[in-house]
Amino acid sequence: MIERFCNPTSKLVDVIRKKEPCRLSLAPQAEIFCAMRKWDQRAETLIGKSIENRFNDLVDNIIKNPFYTINEEENKTINSFYSLVMARQDCKYKPHNDVKSGSKQKIGEYLNKDLQERLESQYIYFYRDTGLPSRMFNGLMIQKKIAHFQMLYENLKWHIAYLSYGEIVVPEMIDFFFIPITPNIFLTPQKGSKILRWPDCLALNYCINILCQRSTYFFSRNLNACFGFNLSKPWVFHPYHLPISKPLKA
C-alpha cells in the first residue's frame, strides 16, 4: 500500500515523525512502517495476507477504472481490511503480556527458540515458561476483532472519492472511517460527489491533522501538496489553527 504513495522517481515517501520534527524520505520497507513480532504467523499468513490480497486486487481495479462501483462482496473486503488495520494498530500500541496458564506445573521448558519457531510456522499454539506467547494471543484478538467489526458494521457502505487537486496525507493510525489508497484516491462511507475539489482536499487533510493525533508519523508522496495539513506543527491540536498551505494561482 505504501508503494502506491512513492515518488515515481525516487521510490520514496515523504515522512514527518513526532520524535524528529523534520521531514525524511523513506522507502516502504523502512522499519518505522513495521510492527515486529506483535502477532503470530497464523494471523499474518492465514488471516492478514488473504485479506490484504483481496483488498489489493480491488484497489488495482479501482485505479484502472475511474468509474468503478463497489459491489456487496467487495464492500465486505473493504470492511475486513479496515478492521484488520484497526486490530493491528491495537496490537502494536496496546501490547499484551504472555498469557499465564494458571498451572503450577512448569511447561514449555523443552521448547527452545528453534522449536518454537518451527511450531509457529505450522500454526501450532504452545506454552512456554511465561505462558502463551503474547503474539499468539494478539493473533486470536485480531481474528475476533475482524469478525466483530463485520457484524457491527455489516451495513456500512464504502464509496470511492478522487481528489482533483492536492494530495492525501496518510496518518500512522487511522482514527476515523477513511482508507487512502493512492495520493489522490481514498475510500469513505460518506456519500456525495466522487470528484472532490480544492476545498475538499483542504478539509480532508485538516481533519486528518486534528483527528489522528495518536499517530507518531504522517507520510505522503509530497507533503507540500497535502493542502490543509499543518506541516509546521502537525501534533499541536487547536480547532482554529489555519492550514499553512495555499492554493496555487491559476
PDB file of N, CA, C and O in Angstrom, residues 125-189:
ATOM      1  N   TYR A 125      -0.190 -23.718  18.434  1.00  0.00           N
ATOM      2  CA  TYR A 125      -0.052 -22.926  19.651  1.00  0.00           C
ATOM      3  C   TYR A 125       0.726 -23.715  20.697  1.00  0.00           C
ATOM      4  O   TYR A 125       0.627 -24.936  20.772  1.00  0.00           O
ATOM      5  N   PHE A 126       1.486 -23.003  21.503  1.00  0.00           N
ATOM      6  CA  PHE A 126       2.257 -23.656  22.558  1.00  0.00           C
ATOM      7  C   PHE A 126       2.426 -22.706  23.734  1.00  0.00           C
ATOM      8  O   PHE A 126       2.285 -21.486  23.607  1.00  0.00           O
ATOM      9  N   TYR A 127       2.699 -23.290  24.888  1.00  0.00           N
ATOM     10  CA  TYR A 127       3.030 -22.524  26.086  1.00  0.00           C
ATOM     11  C   TYR A 127       4.532 -22.596  26.298  1.00  0.00           C
ATOM     12  O   TYR A 127       5.176 -23.589  25.989  1.00  0.00           O
ATOM     13  N   ARG A 128       5.052 -21.529  26.836  1.00  0.00           N
ATOM     14  CA  ARG A 128       6.438 -21.550  27.292  1.00  0.00           C
ATOM     15  C   ARG A 128       6.427 -21.168  28.777  1.00  0.00           C
ATOM     16  O   ARG A 128       5.354 -21.063  29.378  1.00  0.00           O
ATOM     17  N   ASP A 129       7.588 -21.002  29.380  1.00  0.00           N
ATOM     18  CA  ASP A 129       7.639 -20.768  30.827  1.00  0.00           C
ATOM     19  C   ASP A 129       6.778 -19.599  31.264  1.00  0.00           C
ATOM     20  O   ASP A 129       6.176 -19.614  32.342  1.00  0.00           O
ATOM     21  N   THR A 130       6.697 -18.557  30.445  1.00  0.00           N
ATOM     22  CA  THR A 130       5.948 -17.359  30.824  1.00  0.00           C
ATOM     23  C   THR A 130       4.478 -17.429  30.404  1.00  0.00           C
ATOM     24  O   THR A 130       3.713 -16.503  30.652  1.00  0.00           O
ATOM     25  N   GLY A 131       4.086 -18.524  29.745  1.00  0.00           N
ATOM     26  CA  GLY A 131       2.695 -18.695  29.330  1.00  0.00           C
ATOM     27  C   GLY A 131       2.548 -18.705  27.813  1.00  0.00           C
ATOM     28  O   GLY A 131       3.519 -18.871  27.068  1.00  0.00           O
ATOM     29  N   LEU A 132       1.302 -18.499  27.344  1.00  0.00           N
ATOM     30  CA  LEU A 132       1.043 -18.409  25.908  1.00  0.00           C
ATOM     31  C   LEU A 132       1.670 -17.126  25.376  1.00  0.00           C
ATOM     32  O   LEU A 132       1.393 -16.039  25.895  1.00  0.00           O
ATOM     33  N   PRO A 133       2.558 -17.213  24.368  1.00  0.00           N
ATOM     34  CA  PRO A 133       3.207 -16.002  23.857  1.00  0.00           C
ATOM     35  C   PRO A 133       2.194 -14.915  23.485  1.00  0.00           C
ATOM     36  O   PRO A 133       1.149 -15.209  22.900  1.00  0.00           O
ATOM     37  N   SER A 134       2.503 -13.695  23.836  1.00  0.00           N
ATOM     38  CA  SER A 134       1.579 -12.583  23.615  1.00  0.00           C
ATOM     39  C   SER A 134       1.212 -12.434  22.150  1.00  0.00           C
ATOM     40  O   SER A 134       0.080 -12.075  21.822  1.00  0.00           O
ATOM     41  N   ARG A 135       2.149 -12.719  21.221  1.00  0.00           N
ATOM     42  CA  ARG A 135       1.855 -12.559  19.799  1.00  0.00           C
ATOM     43  C   ARG A 135       0.768 -13.542  19.347  1.00  0.00           C
ATOM     44  O   ARG A 135       0.008 -13.256  18.429  1.00  0.00           O
ATOM     45  N   MET A 136       0.717 -14.733  19.979  1.00  0.00           N
ATOM     46  CA  MET A 136      -0.329 -15.692  19.640  1.00  0.00           C
ATOM     47  C   MET A 136      -1.688 -15.224  20.153  1.00  0.00           C
ATOM     48  O   MET A 136      -2.707 -15.342  19.470  1.00  0.00           O
ATOM     49  N   PHE A 137      -1.688 -14.668  21.367  1.00  0.00           N
ATOM     50  CA  PHE A 137      -2.922 -14.109  21.898  1.00  0.00           C
ATOM     51  C   PHE A 137      -3.384 -12.939  21.025  1.00  0.00           C
ATOM     52  O   PHE A 137      -4.576 -12.814  20.711  1.00  0.00           O
ATOM     53  N   ASN A 138      -2.449 -12.090  20.604  1.00  0.00           N
ATOM     54  CA  ASN A 138      -2.784 -10.975  19.720  1.00  0.00           C
ATOM     55  C   ASN A 138      -3.379 -11.472  18.404  1.00  0.00           C
ATOM     56  O   ASN A 138      -4.293 -10.859  17.853  1.00  0.00           O
ATOM     57  N   GLY A 139      -2.837 -12.568  17.890  1.00  0.00           N
ATOM     58  CA  GLY A 139      -3.368 -13.140  16.656  1.00  0.00           C
ATOM     59  C   GLY A 139      -4.819 -13.549  16.799  1.00  0.00           C
ATOM     60  O   GLY A 139      -5.642 -13.331  15.901  1.00  0.00           O
ATOM     61  N   LEU A 140      -5.142 -14.153  17.947  1.00  0.00           N
ATOM     62  CA  LEU A 140      -6.525 -14.530  18.219  1.00  0.00           C
ATOM     63  C   LEU A 140      -7.417 -13.299  18.324  1.00  0.00           C
ATOM     64  O   LEU A 140      -8.556 -13.283  17.854  1.00  0.00           O
ATOM     65  N   MET A 141      -6.888 -12.232  18.955  1.00  0.00           N
ATOM     66  CA  MET A 141      -7.655 -10.995  19.111  1.00  0.00           C
ATOM     67  C   MET A 141      -7.907 -10.331  17.761  1.00  0.00           C
ATOM     68  O   MET A 141      -8.971  -9.747  17.530  1.00  0.00           O
ATOM     69  N   ILE A 142      -6.928 -10.401  16.845  1.00  0.00           N
ATOM     70  CA  ILE A 142      -7.118  -9.843  15.507  1.00  0.00           C
ATOM     71  C   ILE A 142      -8.281 -10.538  14.815  1.00  0.00           C
ATOM     72  O   ILE A 142      -9.164  -9.897  14.235  1.00  0.00           O
ATOM     73  N   GLN A 143      -8.286 -11.872  14.874  1.00  0.00           N
ATOM     74  CA  GLN A 143      -9.364 -12.641  14.248  1.00  0.00           C
ATOM     75  C   GLN A 143     -10.715 -12.282  14.871  1.00  0.00           C
ATOM     76  O   GLN A 143     -11.719 -12.097  14.158  1.00  0.00           O
ATOM     77  N   LYS A 144     -10.757 -12.168  16.187  1.00  0.00           N
ATOM     78  CA  LYS A 144     -12.003 -11.846  16.891  1.00  0.00           C
ATOM     79  C   LYS A 144     -12.500 -10.451  16.506  1.00  0.00           C
ATOM     80  O   LYS A 144     -13.691 -10.247  16.252  1.00  0.00           O
ATOM     81  N   LYS A 145     -11.586  -9.477  16.454  1.00  0.00           N
ATOM     82  CA  LYS A 145     -11.988  -8.095  16.166  1.00  0.00           C
ATOM     83  C   LYS A 145     -12.485  -7.935  14.738  1.00  0.00           C
ATOM     84  O   LYS A 145     -13.409  -7.155  14.484  1.00  0.00           O
ATOM     85  N   ILE A 146     -11.886  -8.665  13.808  1.00  0.00           N
ATOM     86  CA  ILE A 146     -12.349  -8.610  12.417  1.00  0.00           C
ATOM     87  C   ILE A 146     -13.775  -9.147  12.321  1.00  0.00           C
ATOM     88  O   ILE A 146     -14.644  -8.546  11.683  1.00  0.00           O
ATOM     89  N   ALA A 147     -14.031 -10.286  12.977  1.00  0.00           N
ATOM     90  CA  ALA A 147     -15.367 -10.879  12.950  1.00  0.00           C
ATOM     91  C   ALA A 147     -16.391  -9.966  13.625  1.00  0.00           C
ATOM     92  O   ALA A 147     -17.518  -9.789  13.137  1.00  0.00           O
ATOM     93  N   HIS A 148     -15.988  -9.360  14.736  1.00  0.00           N
ATOM     94  CA  HIS A 148     -16.896  -8.459  15.459  1.00  0.00           C
ATOM     95  C   HIS A 148     -17.205  -7.220  14.636  1.00  0.00           C
ATOM     96  O   HIS A 148     -18.363  -6.757  14.593  1.00  0.00           O
ATOM     97  N   PHE A 149     -16.209  -6.674  13.959  1.00  0.00           N
ATOM     98  CA  PHE A 149     -16.418  -5.486  13.130  1.00  0.00           C
ATOM     99  C   PHE A 149     -17.380  -5.799  11.996  1.00  0.00           C
ATOM    100  O   PHE A 149     -18.260  -4.985  11.675  1.00  0.00           O
ATOM    101  N   GLN A 150     -17.226  -6.952  11.385  1.00  0.00           N
ATOM    102  CA  GLN A 150     -18.104  -7.342  10.276  1.00  0.00           C
ATOM    103  C   GLN A 150     -19.557  -7.414  10.731  1.00  0.00           C
ATOM    104  O   GLN A 150     -20.475  -7.032   9.978  1.00  0.00           O
ATOM    105  N   MET A 151     -19.778  -7.895  11.941  1.00  0.00           N
ATOM    106  CA  MET A 151     -21.153  -7.958  12.452  1.00  0.00           C
ATOM    107  C   MET A 151     -21.670  -6.569  12.825  1.00  0.00           C
ATOM    108  O   MET A 151     -22.809  -6.210  12.522  1.00  0.00           O
ATOM    109  N   LEU A 152     -20.819  -5.787  13.467  1.00  0.00           N
ATOM    110  CA  LEU A 152     -21.230  -4.476  13.961  1.00  0.00           C
ATOM    111  C   LEU A 152     -21.512  -3.498  12.826  1.00  0.00           C
ATOM    112  O   LEU A 152     -22.430  -2.674  12.904  1.00  0.00           O
ATOM    113  N   TYR A 153     -20.718  -3.597  11.741  1.00  0.00           N
ATOM    114  CA  TYR A 153     -20.839  -2.634  10.638  1.00  0.00           C
ATOM    115  C   TYR A 153     -21.201  -3.333   9.320  1.00  0.00           C
ATOM    116  O   TYR A 153     -20.710  -2.957   8.263  1.00  0.00           O
ATOM    117  N   GLU A 154     -22.065  -4.325   9.402  1.00  0.00           N
ATOM    118  CA  GLU A 154     -22.430  -5.059   8.194  1.00  0.00           C
ATOM    119  C   GLU A 154     -23.159  -4.178   7.177  1.00  0.00           C
ATOM    120  O   GLU A 154     -23.171  -4.473   5.980  1.00  0.00           O
ATOM    121  N   ASN A 155     -23.761  -3.079   7.634  1.00  0.00           N
ATOM    122  CA  ASN A 155     -24.490  -2.186   6.731  1.00  0.00           C
ATOM    123  C   ASN A 155     -23.657  -0.978   6.299  1.00  0.00           C
ATOM    124  O   ASN A 155     -24.169  -0.088   5.614  1.00  0.00           O
ATOM    125  N   LEU A 156     -22.392  -0.950   6.698  1.00  0.00           N
ATOM    126  CA  LEU A 156     -21.521   0.155   6.300  1.00  0.00           C
ATOM    127  C   LEU A 156     -21.204   0.058   4.812  1.00  0.00           C
ATOM    128  O   LEU A 156     -20.753  -0.981   4.331  1.00  0.00           O
ATOM    129  N   LYS A 157     -21.439   1.108   4.065  1.00  0.00           N
ATOM    130  CA  LYS A 157     -21.201   1.130   2.624  1.00  0.00           C
ATOM    131  C   LYS A 157     -20.042   2.075   2.297  1.00  0.00           C
ATOM    132  O   LYS A 157     -20.057   3.232   2.691  1.00  0.00           O
ATOM    133  N   TRP A 158     -19.088   1.555   1.578  1.00  0.00           N
ATOM    134  CA  TRP A 158     -17.910   2.340   1.213  1.00  0.00           C
ATOM    135  C   TRP A 158     -18.064   2.922  -0.192  1.00  0.00           C
ATOM    136  O   TRP A 158     -18.658   2.302  -1.066  1.00  0.00           O
ATOM    137  N   HIS A 159     -17.493   4.110  -0.389  1.00  0.00           N
ATOM    138  CA  HIS A 159     -17.547   4.796  -1.675  1.00  0.00           C
ATOM    139  C   HIS A 159     -16.146   5.268  -2.058  1.00  0.00           C
ATOM    140  O   HIS A 159     -15.277   5.453  -1.199  1.00  0.00           O
ATOM    141  N   ILE A 160     -15.946   5.466  -3.345  1.00  0.00           N
ATOM    142  CA  ILE A 160     -14.653   5.917  -3.863  1.00  0.00           C
ATOM    143  C   ILE A 160     -14.697   7.429  -4.064  1.00  0.00           C
ATOM    144  O   ILE A 160     -15.678   7.965  -4.586  1.00  0.00           O
ATOM    145  N   ALA A 161     -13.644   8.112  -3.649  1.00  0.00           N
ATOM    146  CA  ALA A 161     -13.557   9.560  -3.843  1.00  0.00           C
ATOM    147  C   ALA A 161     -12.203   9.899  -4.455  1.00  0.00           C
ATOM    148  O   ALA A 161     -11.185   9.277  -4.137  1.00  0.00           O
ATOM    149  N   TYR A 162     -12.201  10.874  -5.355  1.00  0.00           N
ATOM    150  CA  TYR A 162     -10.991  11.289  -6.070  1.00  0.00           C
ATOM    151  C   TYR A 162     -10.732  12.767  -5.805  1.00  0.00           C
ATOM    152  O   TYR A 162     -11.643  13.588  -5.899  1.00  0.00           O
ATOM    153  N   LEU A 163      -9.493  13.093  -5.467  1.00  0.00           N
ATOM    154  CA  LEU A 163      -9.114  14.498  -5.336  1.00  0.00           C
ATOM    155  C   LEU A 163      -8.671  15.019  -6.697  1.00  0.00           C
ATOM    156  O   LEU A 163      -7.775  14.443  -7.322  1.00  0.00           O
ATOM    157  N   SER A 164      -9.284  16.089  -7.150  1.00  0.00           N
ATOM    158  CA  SER A 164      -8.873  16.688  -8.417  1.00  0.00           C
ATOM    159  C   SER A 164      -7.725  17.663  -8.215  1.00  0.00           C
ATOM    160  O   SER A 164      -7.097  18.107  -9.177  1.00  0.00           O
ATOM    161  N   TYR A 165      -7.447  17.987  -6.954  1.00  0.00           N
ATOM    162  CA  TYR A 165      -6.385  18.953  -6.650  1.00  0.00           C
ATOM    163  C   TYR A 165      -5.767  18.585  -5.306  1.00  0.00           C
ATOM    164  O   TYR A 165      -6.476  18.264  -4.356  1.00  0.00           O
ATOM    165  N   GLY A 166      -4.450  18.616  -5.219  1.00  0.00           N
ATOM    166  CA  GLY A 166      -3.774  18.294  -3.972  1.00  0.00           C
ATOM    167  C   GLY A 166      -3.634  16.797  -3.743  1.00  0.00           C
ATOM    168  O   GLY A 166      -4.058  15.977  -4.559  1.00  0.00           O
ATOM    169  N   GLU A 167      -3.016  16.444  -2.619  1.00  0.00           N
ATOM    170  CA  GLU A 167      -2.762  15.049  -2.290  1.00  0.00           C
ATOM    171  C   GLU A 167      -3.155  14.753  -0.851  1.00  0.00           C
ATOM    172  O   GLU A 167      -3.323  15.663  -0.031  1.00  0.00           O
ATOM    173  N   ILE A 168      -3.271  13.461  -0.556  1.00  0.00           N
ATOM    174  CA  ILE A 168      -3.702  12.998   0.761  1.00  0.00           C
ATOM    175  C   ILE A 168      -2.490  12.751   1.655  1.00  0.00           C
ATOM    176  O   ILE A 168      -1.510  12.142   1.234  1.00  0.00           O
ATOM    177  N   VAL A 169      -2.574  13.208   2.895  1.00  0.00           N
ATOM    178  CA  VAL A 169      -1.571  12.847   3.892  1.00  0.00           C
ATOM    179  C   VAL A 169      -2.091  11.609   4.623  1.00  0.00           C
ATOM    180  O   VAL A 169      -3.280  11.497   4.918  1.00  0.00           O
ATOM    181  N   VAL A 170      -1.192  10.654   4.880  1.00  0.00           N
ATOM    182  CA  VAL A 170      -1.593   9.375   5.480  1.00  0.00           C
ATOM    183  C   VAL A 170      -1.093   9.311   6.924  1.00  0.00           C
ATOM    184  O   VAL A 170       0.101   9.421   7.174  1.00  0.00           O
ATOM    185  N   PRO A 171      -2.010   9.135   7.890  1.00  0.00           N
ATOM    186  CA  PRO A 171      -1.576   9.020   9.288  1.00  0.00           C
ATOM    187  C   PRO A 171      -1.121   7.603   9.599  1.00  0.00           C
ATOM    188  O   PRO A 171      -1.537   6.645   8.948  1.00  0.00           O
ATOM    189  N   GLU A 172      -0.287   7.486  10.601  1.00  0.00           N
ATOM    190  CA  GLU A 172       0.121   6.155  11.053  1.00  0.00           C
ATOM    191  C   GLU A 172      -1.091   5.381  11.579  1.00  0.00           C
ATOM    192  O   GLU A 172      -1.254   4.199  11.277  1.00  0.00           O
ATOM    193  N   MET A 173      -1.925   6.055  12.354  1.00  0.00           N
ATOM    194  CA  MET A 173      -3.093   5.415  12.947  1.00  0.00           C
ATOM    195  C   MET A 173      -4.351   6.092  12.430  1.00  0.00           C
ATOM    196  O   MET A 173      -4.575   7.279  12.657  1.00  0.00           O
ATOM    197  N   ILE A 174      -5.156   5.345  11.711  1.00  0.00           N
ATOM    198  CA  ILE A 174      -6.379   5.883  11.129  1.00  0.00           C
ATOM    199  C   ILE A 174      -7.470   5.847  12.188  1.00  0.00           C
ATOM    200  O   ILE A 174      -7.892   4.769  12.611  1.00  0.00           O
ATOM    201  N   ASP A 175      -7.916   7.017  12.612  1.00  0.00           N
ATOM    202  CA  ASP A 175      -8.854   7.110  13.719  1.00  0.00           C
ATOM    203  C   ASP A 175     -10.269   7.500  13.299  1.00  0.00           C
ATOM    204  O   ASP A 175     -11.054   7.961  14.120  1.00  0.00           O
ATOM    205  N   PHE A 176     -10.588   7.348  12.030  1.00  0.00           N
ATOM    206  CA  PHE A 176     -11.964   7.521  11.576  1.00  0.00           C
ATOM    207  C   PHE A 176     -12.133   6.716  10.295  1.00  0.00           C
ATOM    208  O   PHE A 176     -11.164   6.186   9.760  1.00  0.00           O
ATOM    209  N   PHE A 177     -13.365   6.583   9.820  1.00  0.00           N
ATOM    210  CA  PHE A 177     -13.629   5.736   8.653  1.00  0.00           C
ATOM    211  C   PHE A 177     -13.074   6.391   7.387  1.00  0.00           C
ATOM    212  O   PHE A 177     -13.714   7.273   6.788  1.00  0.00           O
ATOM    213  N   PHE A 178     -11.912   5.917   6.981  1.00  0.00           N
ATOM    214  CA  PHE A 178     -11.201   6.527   5.868  1.00  0.00           C
ATOM    215  C   PHE A 178     -10.045   5.607   5.496  1.00  0.00           C
ATOM    216  O   PHE A 178      -9.308   5.134   6.361  1.00  0.00           O
ATOM    217  N   ILE A 179      -9.911   5.280   4.196  1.00  0.00           N
ATOM    218  CA  ILE A 179      -8.801   4.436   3.739  1.00  0.00           C
ATOM    219  C   ILE A 179      -8.160   5.087   2.519  1.00  0.00           C
ATOM    220  O   ILE A 179      -8.732   5.060   1.423  1.00  0.00           O
ATOM    221  N   PRO A 180      -6.985   5.685   2.664  1.00  0.00           N
ATOM    222  CA  PRO A 180      -6.290   6.241   1.489  1.00  0.00           C
ATOM    223  C   PRO A 180      -5.669   5.110   0.680  1.00  0.00           C
ATOM    224  O   PRO A 180      -5.082   4.183   1.244  1.00  0.00           O
ATOM    225  N   ILE A 181      -5.813   5.153  -0.649  1.00  0.00           N
ATOM    226  CA  ILE A 181      -5.250   4.073  -1.465  1.00  0.00           C
ATOM    227  C   ILE A 181      -4.229   4.577  -2.484  1.00  0.00           C
ATOM    228  O   ILE A 181      -3.414   3.786  -2.965  1.00  0.00           O
ATOM    229  N   THR A 182      -4.275   5.847  -2.846  1.00  0.00           N
ATOM    230  CA  THR A 182      -3.248   6.484  -3.680  1.00  0.00           C
ATOM    231  C   THR A 182      -3.140   7.930  -3.198  1.00  0.00           C
ATOM    232  O   THR A 182      -3.946   8.367  -2.365  1.00  0.00           O
ATOM    233  N   PRO A 183      -2.192   8.708  -3.705  1.00  0.00           N
ATOM    234  CA  PRO A 183      -2.095  10.106  -3.276  1.00  0.00           C
ATOM    235  C   PRO A 183      -3.350  10.935  -3.513  1.00  0.00           C
ATOM    236  O   PRO A 183      -3.530  11.975  -2.867  1.00  0.00           O
ATOM    237  N   ASN A 184      -4.240  10.490  -4.415  1.00  0.00           N
ATOM    238  CA  ASN A 184      -5.452  11.292  -4.653  1.00  0.00           C
ATOM    239  C   ASN A 184      -6.738  10.459  -4.744  1.00  0.00           C
ATOM    240  O   ASN A 184      -7.752  10.939  -5.231  1.00  0.00           O
ATOM    241  N   ILE A 185      -6.698   9.219  -4.262  1.00  0.00           N
ATOM    242  CA  ILE A 185      -7.900   8.390  -4.213  1.00  0.00           C
ATOM    243  C   ILE A 185      -8.034   7.806  -2.811  1.00  0.00           C
ATOM    244  O   ILE A 185      -7.060   7.336  -2.233  1.00  0.00           O
ATOM    245  N   PHE A 186      -9.257   7.851  -2.277  1.00  0.00           N
ATOM    246  CA  PHE A 186      -9.480   7.244  -0.971  1.00  0.00           C
ATOM    247  C   PHE A 186     -10.884   6.654  -0.904  1.00  0.00           C
ATOM    248  O   PHE A 186     -11.747   6.952  -1.734  1.00  0.00           O
ATOM    249  N   LEU A 187     -11.088   5.795   0.093  1.00  0.00           N
ATOM    250  CA  LEU A 187     -12.385   5.160   0.327  1.00  0.00           C
ATOM    251  C   LEU A 187     -13.030   5.794   1.554  1.00  0.00           C
ATOM    252  O   LEU A 187     -12.345   6.044   2.555  1.00  0.00           O
ATOM    253  N   THR A 188     -14.320   6.029   1.473  1.00  0.00           N
ATOM    254  CA  THR A 188     -15.027   6.687   2.564  1.00  0.00           C
ATOM    255  C   THR A 188     -16.481   6.227   2.591  1.00  0.00           C
ATOM    256  O   THR A 188     -17.050   5.924   1.535  1.00  0.00           O
ATOM    257  N   PRO A 189     -17.119   6.181   3.776  1.00  0.00           N
ATOM    258  CA  PRO A 189     -18.554   5.874   3.831  1.00  0.00           C
ATOM    259  C   PRO A 189     -19.421   7.079   3.455  1.00  0.00           C
ATOM    260  O   PRO A 189     -20.630   6.937   3.315  1.00  0.00           O
TER     261      PRO A 189
END
